[in-house]
CSV table of C-alpha atoms in Angstrom, one decimal:
chain,number,residue,atom,x,y,z
A,23,GLY,CA,-5.5,25.9,28.6
A,24,PRO,CA,-6.2,28.4,25.8
A,25,ILE,CA,-9.4,28.0,23.7
A,26,LEU,CA,-9.6,29.2,20.1
A,27,LYS,CA,-13.0,30.0,18.6
A,28,VAL,CA,-13.0,29.4,14.9
A,29,ARG,CA,-15.5,29.2,12.1
A,30,ASP,CA,-14.4,25.8,10.9
A,31,THR,CA,-12.4,23.4,13.0
A,32,ILE,CA,-11.0,21.3,10.2
A,33,GLN,CA,-9.9,24.5,8.3
A,34,ALA,CA,-8.3,25.8,11.5
A,35,LEU,CA,-6.5,22.6,12.1
A,36,GLY,CA,-5.0,22.8,8.6
A,37,ASP,CA,-4.1,26.5,9.1
A,38,LEU,CA,-2.3,25.7,12.4
A,39,ALA,CA,-0.4,22.8,10.8
A,40,ARG,CA,0.7,25.0,7.9
A,41,THR,CA,1.9,27.7,10.2
A,42,TYR,CA,3.8,25.1,12.4
A,43,ARG,CA,5.4,23.7,9.3
A,44,ARG,CA,6.6,27.2,8.3
A,45,MET,CA,7.9,27.9,11.8
A,46,ASN,CA,10.3,25.0,11.8
A,47,PRO,CA,13.1,24.0,9.3
A,48,PHE,CA,11.7,20.6,8.7
A,49,GLN,CA,12.4,18.7,5.5
A,50,VAL,CA,9.0,17.3,4.5
A,51,VAL,CA,8.4,14.2,2.3
A,52,ALA,CA,4.9,13.8,1.1
A,53,ILE,CA,3.8,10.5,-0.5
A,54,THR,CA,0.7,9.7,-2.5
A,55,GLY,CA,-0.5,6.9,-4.8
A,56,SER,CA,-3.2,4.4,-5.3
A,57,VAL,CA,-1.4,1.7,-3.3
A,58,GLY,CA,1.9,1.5,-1.3
A,59,LYS,CA,1.8,4.9,0.5
A,60,THR,CA,2.1,3.4,4.0
A,61,THR,CA,4.7,0.8,3.1
A,62,THR,CA,6.8,3.4,1.2
A,63,ARG,CA,6.5,5.8,4.1
A,64,GLN,CA,7.5,3.1,6.6
A,65,ILE,CA,10.6,2.2,4.5
A,66,VAL,CA,11.7,5.8,4.1
A,67,HIS,CA,11.3,6.4,7.9
A,68,HIS,CA,13.1,3.2,8.8
A,69,VAL,CA,16.1,4.1,6.6
A,70,LEU,CA,16.3,7.8,7.3
A,71,SER,CA,15.9,7.4,11.0
A,72,ARG,CA,19.4,5.9,11.2
A,73,ARG,CA,20.8,9.3,10.2
A,74,PHE,CA,18.2,11.9,11.0
A,75,ARG,CA,15.6,12.8,13.6
A,76,THR,CA,12.5,11.7,11.8
A,77,HIS,CA,8.8,11.8,12.4
A,78,GLN,CA,6.2,9.9,10.4
A,79,ALA,CA,2.4,9.7,10.1
A,80,GLN,CA,0.7,7.6,12.7
A,81,LYS,CA,-1.1,4.8,10.8
A,82,SER,CA,-2.7,6.0,7.6
A,83,PHE,CA,-3.1,9.7,8.6
A,84,ASN,CA,-3.5,11.0,5.1
A,85,ASN,CA,-6.6,13.1,4.9
A,86,ASN,CA,-7.6,16.7,6.0
A,87,ILE,CA,-7.4,15.7,9.7
A,88,GLY,CA,-4.7,13.1,9.6
A,89,LEU,CA,-2.1,15.2,7.7
A,90,PRO,CA,-2.3,18.2,9.9
A,91,LEU,CA,-2.1,15.9,13.0
A,92,THR,CA,1.1,14.4,11.5
A,93,LEU,CA,2.7,17.8,11.1
A,94,LEU,CA,1.6,19.1,14.5
A,95,GLY,CA,2.8,15.9,16.2
A,96,ALA,CA,6.4,16.4,15.0
A,97,PRO,CA,8.8,17.5,17.8
A,98,PRO,CA,10.3,20.9,17.0
A,99,ASP,CA,13.8,19.4,16.7
A,100,SER,CA,12.6,16.9,14.0
A,101,GLU,CA,14.7,17.1,10.8
A,102,VAL,CA,12.5,15.1,8.5
A,103,ILE,CA,8.8,14.5,8.4
A,104,ILE,CA,7.4,11.7,6.2
A,105,ALA,CA,3.7,12.2,5.5
A,106,GLU,CA,1.0,10.5,3.5
A,107,ILE,CA,-1.6,12.3,1.4
A,108,GLY,CA,-4.6,10.4,0.1
A,109,ALA,CA,-7.9,11.1,-1.7
A,110,ASN,CA,-11.1,9.4,-2.8
A,111,HIS,CA,-12.5,12.4,-4.7
A,112,PRO,CA,-11.0,15.0,-7.1
A,113,GLY,CA,-9.6,18.1,-5.5
A,114,GLU,CA,-8.5,16.7,-2.1
A,115,ILE,CA,-4.8,16.4,-2.6
A,116,ALA,CA,-3.9,20.0,-3.7
A,117,PRO,CA,-5.2,21.7,-0.5
A,118,LEU,CA,-3.3,19.1,1.6
A,119,THR,CA,0.0,19.5,-0.2
A,120,ARG,CA,-0.3,23.2,0.3
A,121,ILE,CA,-0.5,22.6,4.0
A,122,ALA,CA,2.5,20.2,4.0
A,123,GLN,CA,4.6,22.3,1.6
A,124,PRO,CA,6.8,19.2,0.9
A,125,ASP,CA,10.4,19.4,-0.2
A,126,ILE,CA,10.0,16.0,-1.8
A,127,ALA,CA,6.7,14.8,-3.3
A,128,VAL,CA,6.3,11.1,-4.4
A,129,VAL,CA,3.6,9.4,-6.5
A,130,THR,CA,4.1,5.7,-5.9
A,131,ASN,CA,1.7,4.7,-8.7
A,132,ALA,CA,-1.9,5.3,-10.1
A,133,HIS,CA,-4.3,2.4,-10.5
A,134,PRO,CA,-8.1,2.0,-10.5
A,135,ALA,CA,-9.2,2.8,-6.9
A,136,HIS,CA,-11.9,4.9,-5.4
A,137,LEU,CA,-13.6,4.9,-8.9
A,138,GLU,CA,-16.9,5.7,-7.2
A,139,GLY,CA,-15.4,9.2,-6.5
A,140,PHE,CA,-13.0,9.6,-9.5
A,141,GLY,CA,-14.8,7.9,-12.3
A,142,ASP,CA,-11.7,6.9,-14.4
A,143,LEU,CA,-8.0,6.3,-14.3
A,144,ALA,CA,-7.2,9.6,-16.1
A,145,THR,CA,-8.8,11.6,-13.3
A,146,ILE,CA,-6.9,9.5,-10.7
A,147,VAL,CA,-3.6,10.3,-12.4
A,148,LYS,CA,-4.4,14.0,-12.5
A,149,GLU,CA,-5.3,14.0,-8.8
A,150,LYS,CA,-2.2,12.1,-7.7
A,151,LEU,CA,0.1,14.5,-9.7
A,152,SER,CA,-1.6,17.5,-8.0
A,153,ILE,CA,0.7,16.7,-5.0
A,154,ALA,CA,3.3,18.8,-6.9
A,155,GLU,CA,1.3,22.0,-6.4
A,156,GLY,CA,2.7,22.3,-2.9
A,157,LEU,CA,6.3,21.9,-4.0
A,158,SER,CA,8.6,24.9,-4.1
A,159,ASP,CA,10.5,25.6,-7.4
A,160,ALA,CA,13.5,23.8,-5.8
A,161,GLY,CA,11.4,20.8,-4.6
A,162,VAL,CA,12.0,17.3,-5.9
A,163,PHE,CA,9.1,15.5,-7.7
A,164,LEU,CA,9.4,11.7,-7.9
A,165,VAL,CA,7.0,9.7,-10.2
A,166,ASN,CA,6.6,6.0,-11.1
A,167,GLY,CA,8.0,5.9,-14.6
A,168,ASP,CA,6.6,2.4,-15.3
A,169,ILE,CA,3.1,3.7,-15.6
A,170,GLU,CA,3.0,5.4,-19.0
A,171,LEU,CA,-0.2,7.4,-18.4
A,172,LEU,CA,1.3,8.7,-15.2
A,173,ALA,CA,4.6,9.6,-16.7
A,174,ALA,CA,3.0,11.2,-19.8
A,175,THR,CA,0.7,13.3,-17.7
A,176,ALA,CA,3.6,14.4,-15.5
A,177,ARG,CA,5.5,15.5,-18.6
A,178,SER,CA,2.5,17.7,-19.7
A,179,LEU,CA,2.7,19.6,-16.4
A,180,GLY,CA,5.9,21.4,-17.6
A,181,ARG,CA,7.8,21.0,-14.3
A,182,PRO,CA,10.9,18.8,-13.8
A,183,PHE,CA,10.4,15.4,-12.3
A,184,ARG,CA,12.5,12.2,-11.8
A,185,THR,CA,11.3,8.7,-12.4
A,186,PHE,CA,11.8,5.4,-10.6
A,187,GLY,CA,11.0,1.9,-11.8
A,188,ARG,CA,12.1,-1.0,-14.1
A,189,SER,CA,12.2,1.2,-17.3
A,190,PRO,CA,15.7,1.4,-18.8
A,191,ASP,CA,15.5,5.2,-18.9
A,192,ALA,CA,14.3,5.5,-15.2
A,193,ASP,CA,16.4,7.9,-13.1
A,194,TYR,CA,16.2,5.3,-10.3
A,195,ARG,CA,16.2,2.0,-12.0
A,196,VAL,CA,15.6,-1.4,-10.4
A,197,GLU,CA,17.0,-4.6,-11.9
A,198,GLN,CA,17.2,-8.3,-11.3
A,199,ILE,CA,14.0,-8.5,-9.3
A,200,ALA,CA,13.4,-11.9,-7.6
A,201,CYS,CA,10.5,-12.5,-5.1
A,202,SER,CA,10.3,-15.5,-2.8
A,203,GLY,CA,7.7,-16.4,-0.2
A,204,THR,CA,8.5,-13.8,2.4
A,205,SER,CA,11.2,-11.6,0.8
A,206,SER,CA,12.5,-10.0,-2.4
A,207,THR,CA,15.9,-9.1,-3.8
A,208,PHE,CA,16.7,-6.5,-6.4
A,209,VAL,CA,19.7,-4.5,-7.6
A,210,ILE,CA,20.0,-0.7,-7.6
A,211,ARG,CA,23.1,1.1,-8.8
A,212,GLY,CA,25.0,-2.2,-8.8
A,213,THR,CA,24.1,-3.0,-5.2
A,214,ARG,CA,22.0,-6.0,-4.3
A,215,VAL,CA,19.2,-5.3,-1.8
A,216,HIS,CA,17.5,-7.9,0.3
A,217,LEU,CA,14.0,-6.7,1.2
A,218,PRO,CA,12.1,-8.7,3.9
A,219,LEU,CA,8.8,-8.1,2.1
A,220,SER,CA,7.6,-10.2,-0.8
A,221,GLY,CA,5.9,-9.3,-4.1
A,222,PRO,CA,6.4,-6.9,-7.0
A,223,GLY,CA,4.3,-4.2,-5.3
A,224,ASN,CA,6.7,-4.1,-2.4
A,225,VAL,CA,9.7,-3.9,-4.6
A,226,GLU,CA,8.0,-0.9,-6.3
A,227,ASN,CA,7.5,0.7,-2.8
A,228,ALA,CA,11.1,0.1,-1.9
A,229,VAL,CA,12.5,1.7,-5.1
A,230,ALA,CA,10.2,4.7,-4.5
A,231,ALA,CA,11.7,4.9,-1.0
A,232,TRP,CA,15.3,4.6,-2.4
A,233,ALA,CA,14.6,7.6,-4.7
A,234,VAL,CA,13.6,9.6,-1.6
A,235,CYS,CA,16.6,8.5,0.5
A,236,ASP,CA,19.0,9.4,-2.3
A,237,GLN,CA,17.9,13.0,-1.9
A,238,PHE,CA,19.3,12.9,1.6
A,239,GLY,CA,22.7,11.8,0.5
A,240,LEU,CA,22.4,8.1,1.3
A,241,THR,CA,24.2,5.6,-0.9
A,242,ALA,CA,22.8,2.4,-2.4
A,243,ASP,CA,24.9,0.5,0.2
A,244,ASP,CA,23.5,2.6,3.0
A,245,PHE,CA,20.0,1.9,1.8
A,246,ALA,CA,20.6,-1.9,1.4
A,247,ARG,CA,22.0,-2.2,4.9
A,248,ALA,CA,19.1,-0.3,6.5
A,249,VAL,CA,16.3,-2.1,4.6
A,250,ALA,CA,17.7,-5.6,5.5
A,251,ASP,CA,16.1,-5.4,9.0
A,252,LEU,CA,12.9,-3.6,8.0
A,253,PRO,CA,10.0,-4.7,10.3
A,254,ALA,CA,6.7,-6.0,8.9
A,255,VAL,CA,3.9,-3.5,8.4
A,256,SER,CA,0.8,-4.6,10.4
A,257,MET,CA,-2.0,-5.9,8.2
A,258,ARG,CA,-0.1,-5.1,5.0
A,259,ALA,CA,1.5,-8.2,3.5
A,260,GLU,CA,2.3,-9.4,7.0
A,261,THR,CA,3.3,-13.0,7.0
A,262,LEU,CA,2.1,-14.8,10.2
A,263,GLN,CA,2.7,-18.4,11.3
A,264,ILE,CA,-0.4,-19.4,13.2
A,265,GLY,CA,0.1,-23.0,14.4
A,266,SER,CA,0.7,-25.0,11.2
A,267,LEU,CA,-1.1,-22.3,9.1
A,268,THR,CA,0.8,-19.7,7.1
A,269,VAL,CA,-1.3,-16.6,6.9
A,270,LEU,CA,-0.7,-13.5,4.6
A,271,ASN,CA,-2.5,-10.8,6.6
A,272,ASP,CA,-3.1,-8.1,4.1
A,273,CYS,CA,-6.6,-7.0,5.2
A,274,TYR,CA,-6.1,-3.3,5.8
A,275,ASN,CA,-7.6,-2.3,2.5
A,276,ALA,CA,-8.0,-3.5,-1.1
A,277,ASN,CA,-8.2,-2.4,-4.7
A,278,PRO,CA,-7.6,-4.2,-8.0
A,279,ALA,CA,-3.8,-3.5,-8.0
A,280,SER,CA,-3.2,-4.4,-4.4
A,281,MET,CA,-5.3,-7.6,-4.8
A,282,ARG,CA,-3.1,-8.7,-7.8
A,283,ASN,CA,0.1,-8.0,-5.7
A,284,ALA,CA,-1.3,-10.0,-2.8
A,285,LEU,CA,-2.2,-12.9,-5.0
A,286,ALA,CA,1.3,-12.9,-6.5
A,287,MET,CA,2.7,-13.1,-2.9
A,288,LEU,CA,0.4,-16.0,-2.1
A,289,ALA,CA,1.6,-17.9,-5.1
A,290,ASN,CA,5.2,-17.2,-4.2
A,291,LEU,CA,4.6,-18.6,-0.7
A,292,ARG,CA,3.9,-22.0,-2.2
A,293,SER,CA,6.4,-22.0,-5.0
A,294,SER,CA,9.3,-20.7,-2.8
A,295,SER,CA,10.1,-24.1,-1.1
A,296,ASP,CA,9.6,-27.8,-1.9
A,297,ALA,CA,8.0,-28.2,1.5
A,298,ASN,CA,5.2,-25.9,0.5
A,299,ARG,CA,4.5,-27.2,-3.0
A,300,HIS,CA,1.7,-29.6,-1.9
A,301,ARG,CA,0.0,-27.2,0.5
A,302,ARG,CA,-3.3,-25.7,-0.4
A,303,LEU,CA,-3.7,-22.0,-1.3
A,304,VAL,CA,-6.8,-20.4,0.3
A,305,PHE,CA,-8.0,-16.9,-0.5
A,306,ILE,CA,-10.4,-15.4,2.0
A,307,CYS,CA,-11.7,-12.6,-0.2
A,308,GLY,CA,-13.5,-9.5,1.0
A,309,ARG,CA,-15.1,-6.8,-1.3
A,310,MET,CA,-13.2,-4.1,-3.0
A,311,ALA,CA,-15.1,-0.9,-2.1
A,312,GLU,CA,-15.6,2.4,-3.9
A,313,LEU,CA,-15.3,1.1,-7.4
A,314,GLY,CA,-18.5,2.7,-8.7
A,315,GLN,CA,-19.9,1.4,-12.0
A,316,GLN,CA,-16.9,-0.9,-12.5
A,317,THR,CA,-17.5,-2.8,-9.3
A,318,GLU,CA,-18.9,-6.0,-11.0
A,319,SER,CA,-16.3,-6.0,-13.8
A,320,LEU,CA,-13.4,-5.5,-11.5
A,321,HIS,CA,-14.6,-8.3,-9.2
A,322,GLU,CA,-14.9,-10.5,-12.2
A,323,GLU,CA,-11.3,-9.7,-13.2
A,324,LEU,CA,-10.2,-10.6,-9.7
A,325,GLY,CA,-11.7,-14.0,-10.1
A,326,VAL,CA,-9.6,-14.5,-13.2
A,327,ALA,CA,-6.5,-13.4,-11.3
A,328,ALA,CA,-7.3,-15.8,-8.4
A,329,ALA,CA,-7.6,-18.7,-10.8
A,330,GLU,CA,-4.3,-17.8,-12.6
A,331,ALA,CA,-2.5,-17.5,-9.2
A,332,GLY,CA,-3.4,-21.2,-8.5
A,333,VAL,CA,-5.9,-20.6,-5.6
A,334,ASP,CA,-7.4,-23.9,-4.5
A,335,LEU,CA,-10.1,-22.6,-2.3
A,336,LEU,CA,-11.7,-19.1,-2.6
A,337,VAL,CA,-13.8,-18.0,0.3
A,338,ALA,CA,-16.1,-15.1,-0.7
A,339,VAL,CA,-17.1,-12.8,2.1
A,340,GLY,CA,-20.0,-10.5,1.2
A,341,GLU,CA,-22.0,-9.9,-2.0
A,342,GLU,CA,-19.5,-8.6,-4.5
A,343,PRO,CA,-16.9,-11.4,-3.9
A,344,LYS,CA,-19.5,-14.0,-4.9
A,345,THR,CA,-19.0,-12.7,-8.4
A,346,THR,CA,-15.2,-13.2,-7.9
A,347,ALA,CA,-15.9,-16.8,-6.8
A,348,ARG,CA,-18.1,-17.6,-9.7
A,349,VAL,CA,-15.6,-16.3,-12.3
A,350,ALA,CA,-12.7,-18.0,-10.6
A,351,ARG,CA,-14.5,-21.3,-10.7
A,352,GLN,CA,-15.4,-20.9,-14.3
A,353,THR,CA,-11.9,-19.8,-15.4
A,354,ALA,CA,-9.7,-22.2,-13.4
A,355,ARG,CA,-8.0,-25.0,-15.3
A,356,HIS,CA,-7.7,-26.9,-12.0
A,357,ASP,CA,-10.1,-28.0,-9.3
A,358,LEU,CA,-10.8,-24.6,-7.7
A,359,GLN,CA,-13.4,-24.8,-4.9
A,360,THR,CA,-15.5,-21.9,-3.6
A,361,ILE,CA,-17.5,-21.2,-0.5
A,362,CYS,CA,-19.6,-18.0,0.0
A,363,PHE,CA,-20.6,-16.2,3.2
A,364,ASP,CA,-22.8,-13.2,3.6
A,365,ASP,CA,-20.5,-11.5,6.1
A,366,THR,CA,-17.3,-11.7,8.1
A,367,GLN,CA,-19.0,-13.0,11.2
A,368,SER,CA,-20.4,-16.0,9.4
A,369,THR,CA,-17.0,-16.7,7.9
A,370,CYS,CA,-15.4,-16.7,11.4
A,371,GLU,CA,-18.0,-19.1,12.7
A,372,HIS,CA,-17.4,-21.7,10.0
A,373,MET,CA,-13.7,-21.5,9.3
A,374,GLN,CA,-12.9,-24.8,11.1
A,375,GLU,CA,-15.2,-26.5,8.6
A,376,PHE,CA,-13.3,-25.6,5.5
A,377,LEU,CA,-9.6,-25.0,6.6
A,378,ARG,CA,-6.9,-27.6,6.8
A,379,GLU,CA,-4.0,-27.3,9.2
A,380,ASP,CA,-1.3,-26.8,6.6
A,381,ASP,CA,-3.1,-24.3,4.5
A,382,ILE,CA,-1.5,-21.1,3.1
A,383,ILE,CA,-4.1,-18.4,3.5
A,384,LEU,CA,-4.4,-14.9,2.1
A,385,VAL,CA,-6.9,-12.7,4.0
A,386,LYS,CA,-7.6,-9.5,2.0
A,387,GLY,CA,-10.5,-7.0,1.5
A,388,SER,CA,-11.4,-3.4,1.8
A,389,ARG,CA,-11.6,-1.7,5.2
A,390,THR,CA,-15.4,-2.1,5.3
A,391,ALA,CA,-15.1,-5.9,5.4
A,392,ARG,CA,-13.1,-5.8,8.7
A,393,LEU,CA,-11.3,-9.0,7.8
A,394,GLU,CA,-8.8,-8.5,10.7
A,395,ARG,CA,-11.5,-10.4,12.7
A,396,VAL,CA,-10.8,-13.4,10.5
A,397,VAL,CA,-7.1,-13.2,11.5
A,398,HIS,CA,-8.0,-12.9,15.2
A,399,GLN,CA,-10.3,-15.9,14.9
A,400,LEU,CA,-7.5,-17.9,13.2
A,401,VAL,CA,-5.2,-17.1,16.1
A,402,LYS,CA,-7.9,-18.1,18.6
A,403,ASP,CA,-8.6,-21.4,16.8
A,404,TYR,CA,-5.1,-22.5,15.6
A,405,GLY,CA,-2.6,-20.4,17.5
């Protein structure tokens, strides 16, 4: 086949993707945010694919290699491409959105994440909102209106945008939210939606997705019917029944906001049915990476959150989670037990010593912890 000689292969990949995008009449949806990008993308794809020829990112293809590959992988007859755009340092999103040239740009939220690269939340907010730089004048900009700093900074940009969230003045307002162990319900435009994902974070993702789908002419009823059979997203709030264990597999990645969401889902799993009320909550906790100077304080805050969620046993995997375990034990008003391991392998080797057969278990940590090995070991030992 043909060979192209270029000065910079990554730059050339982006140039090719931008050209391919211009050559075809795709509608491009670009999604960014501290958490929820992949789940929001999956919901949008699931709903729109019932009416349009859609193409989406493979896994979390959201950087300067993954985004071009997403665009170049779209068949020429695709009508809608749903892409993710991520960043862990300032200045990464703007070049990517200029490659994608989205018709619709979405900021799911902005929370402390990748602080090692960003430094503070204000810088994160500015970076997320830079996704609008690739929009045409007619493009639609959708922003989470429940995060005041995000909405206020968006207003300062001087370009139109629409908001989604719980706020009374949100353009896409969600009401009557109720989360159970494995699902959630909420109301949009008078229509009740049953979402087979639990937790307030997933409701936020779904409402962001609804705001996107509305741009394509779908009604609230259309959205509700499609979302009802949404499949689980692997390693993201994925509820597994492994023998008599109930496992919340959320080990793809972690930051403070996603940890709080996961703990809320863990608590809901126990409170959602009388049969679960006496089961033990176990949190197998990996580190939250790339938090910079706030690493210790944010792991301390996670310990408080774990105690407030009613965790009975916190298993710390790695150095930073030991801080989480210490604070959780000190903060809890109930008998919260802790066990600490240096790494994932040691945790896997000793799980049968501390688990009970009816436990409800949350497994969550950053990618560097590779906690999916814990889930694999659970399947091997108890499945």
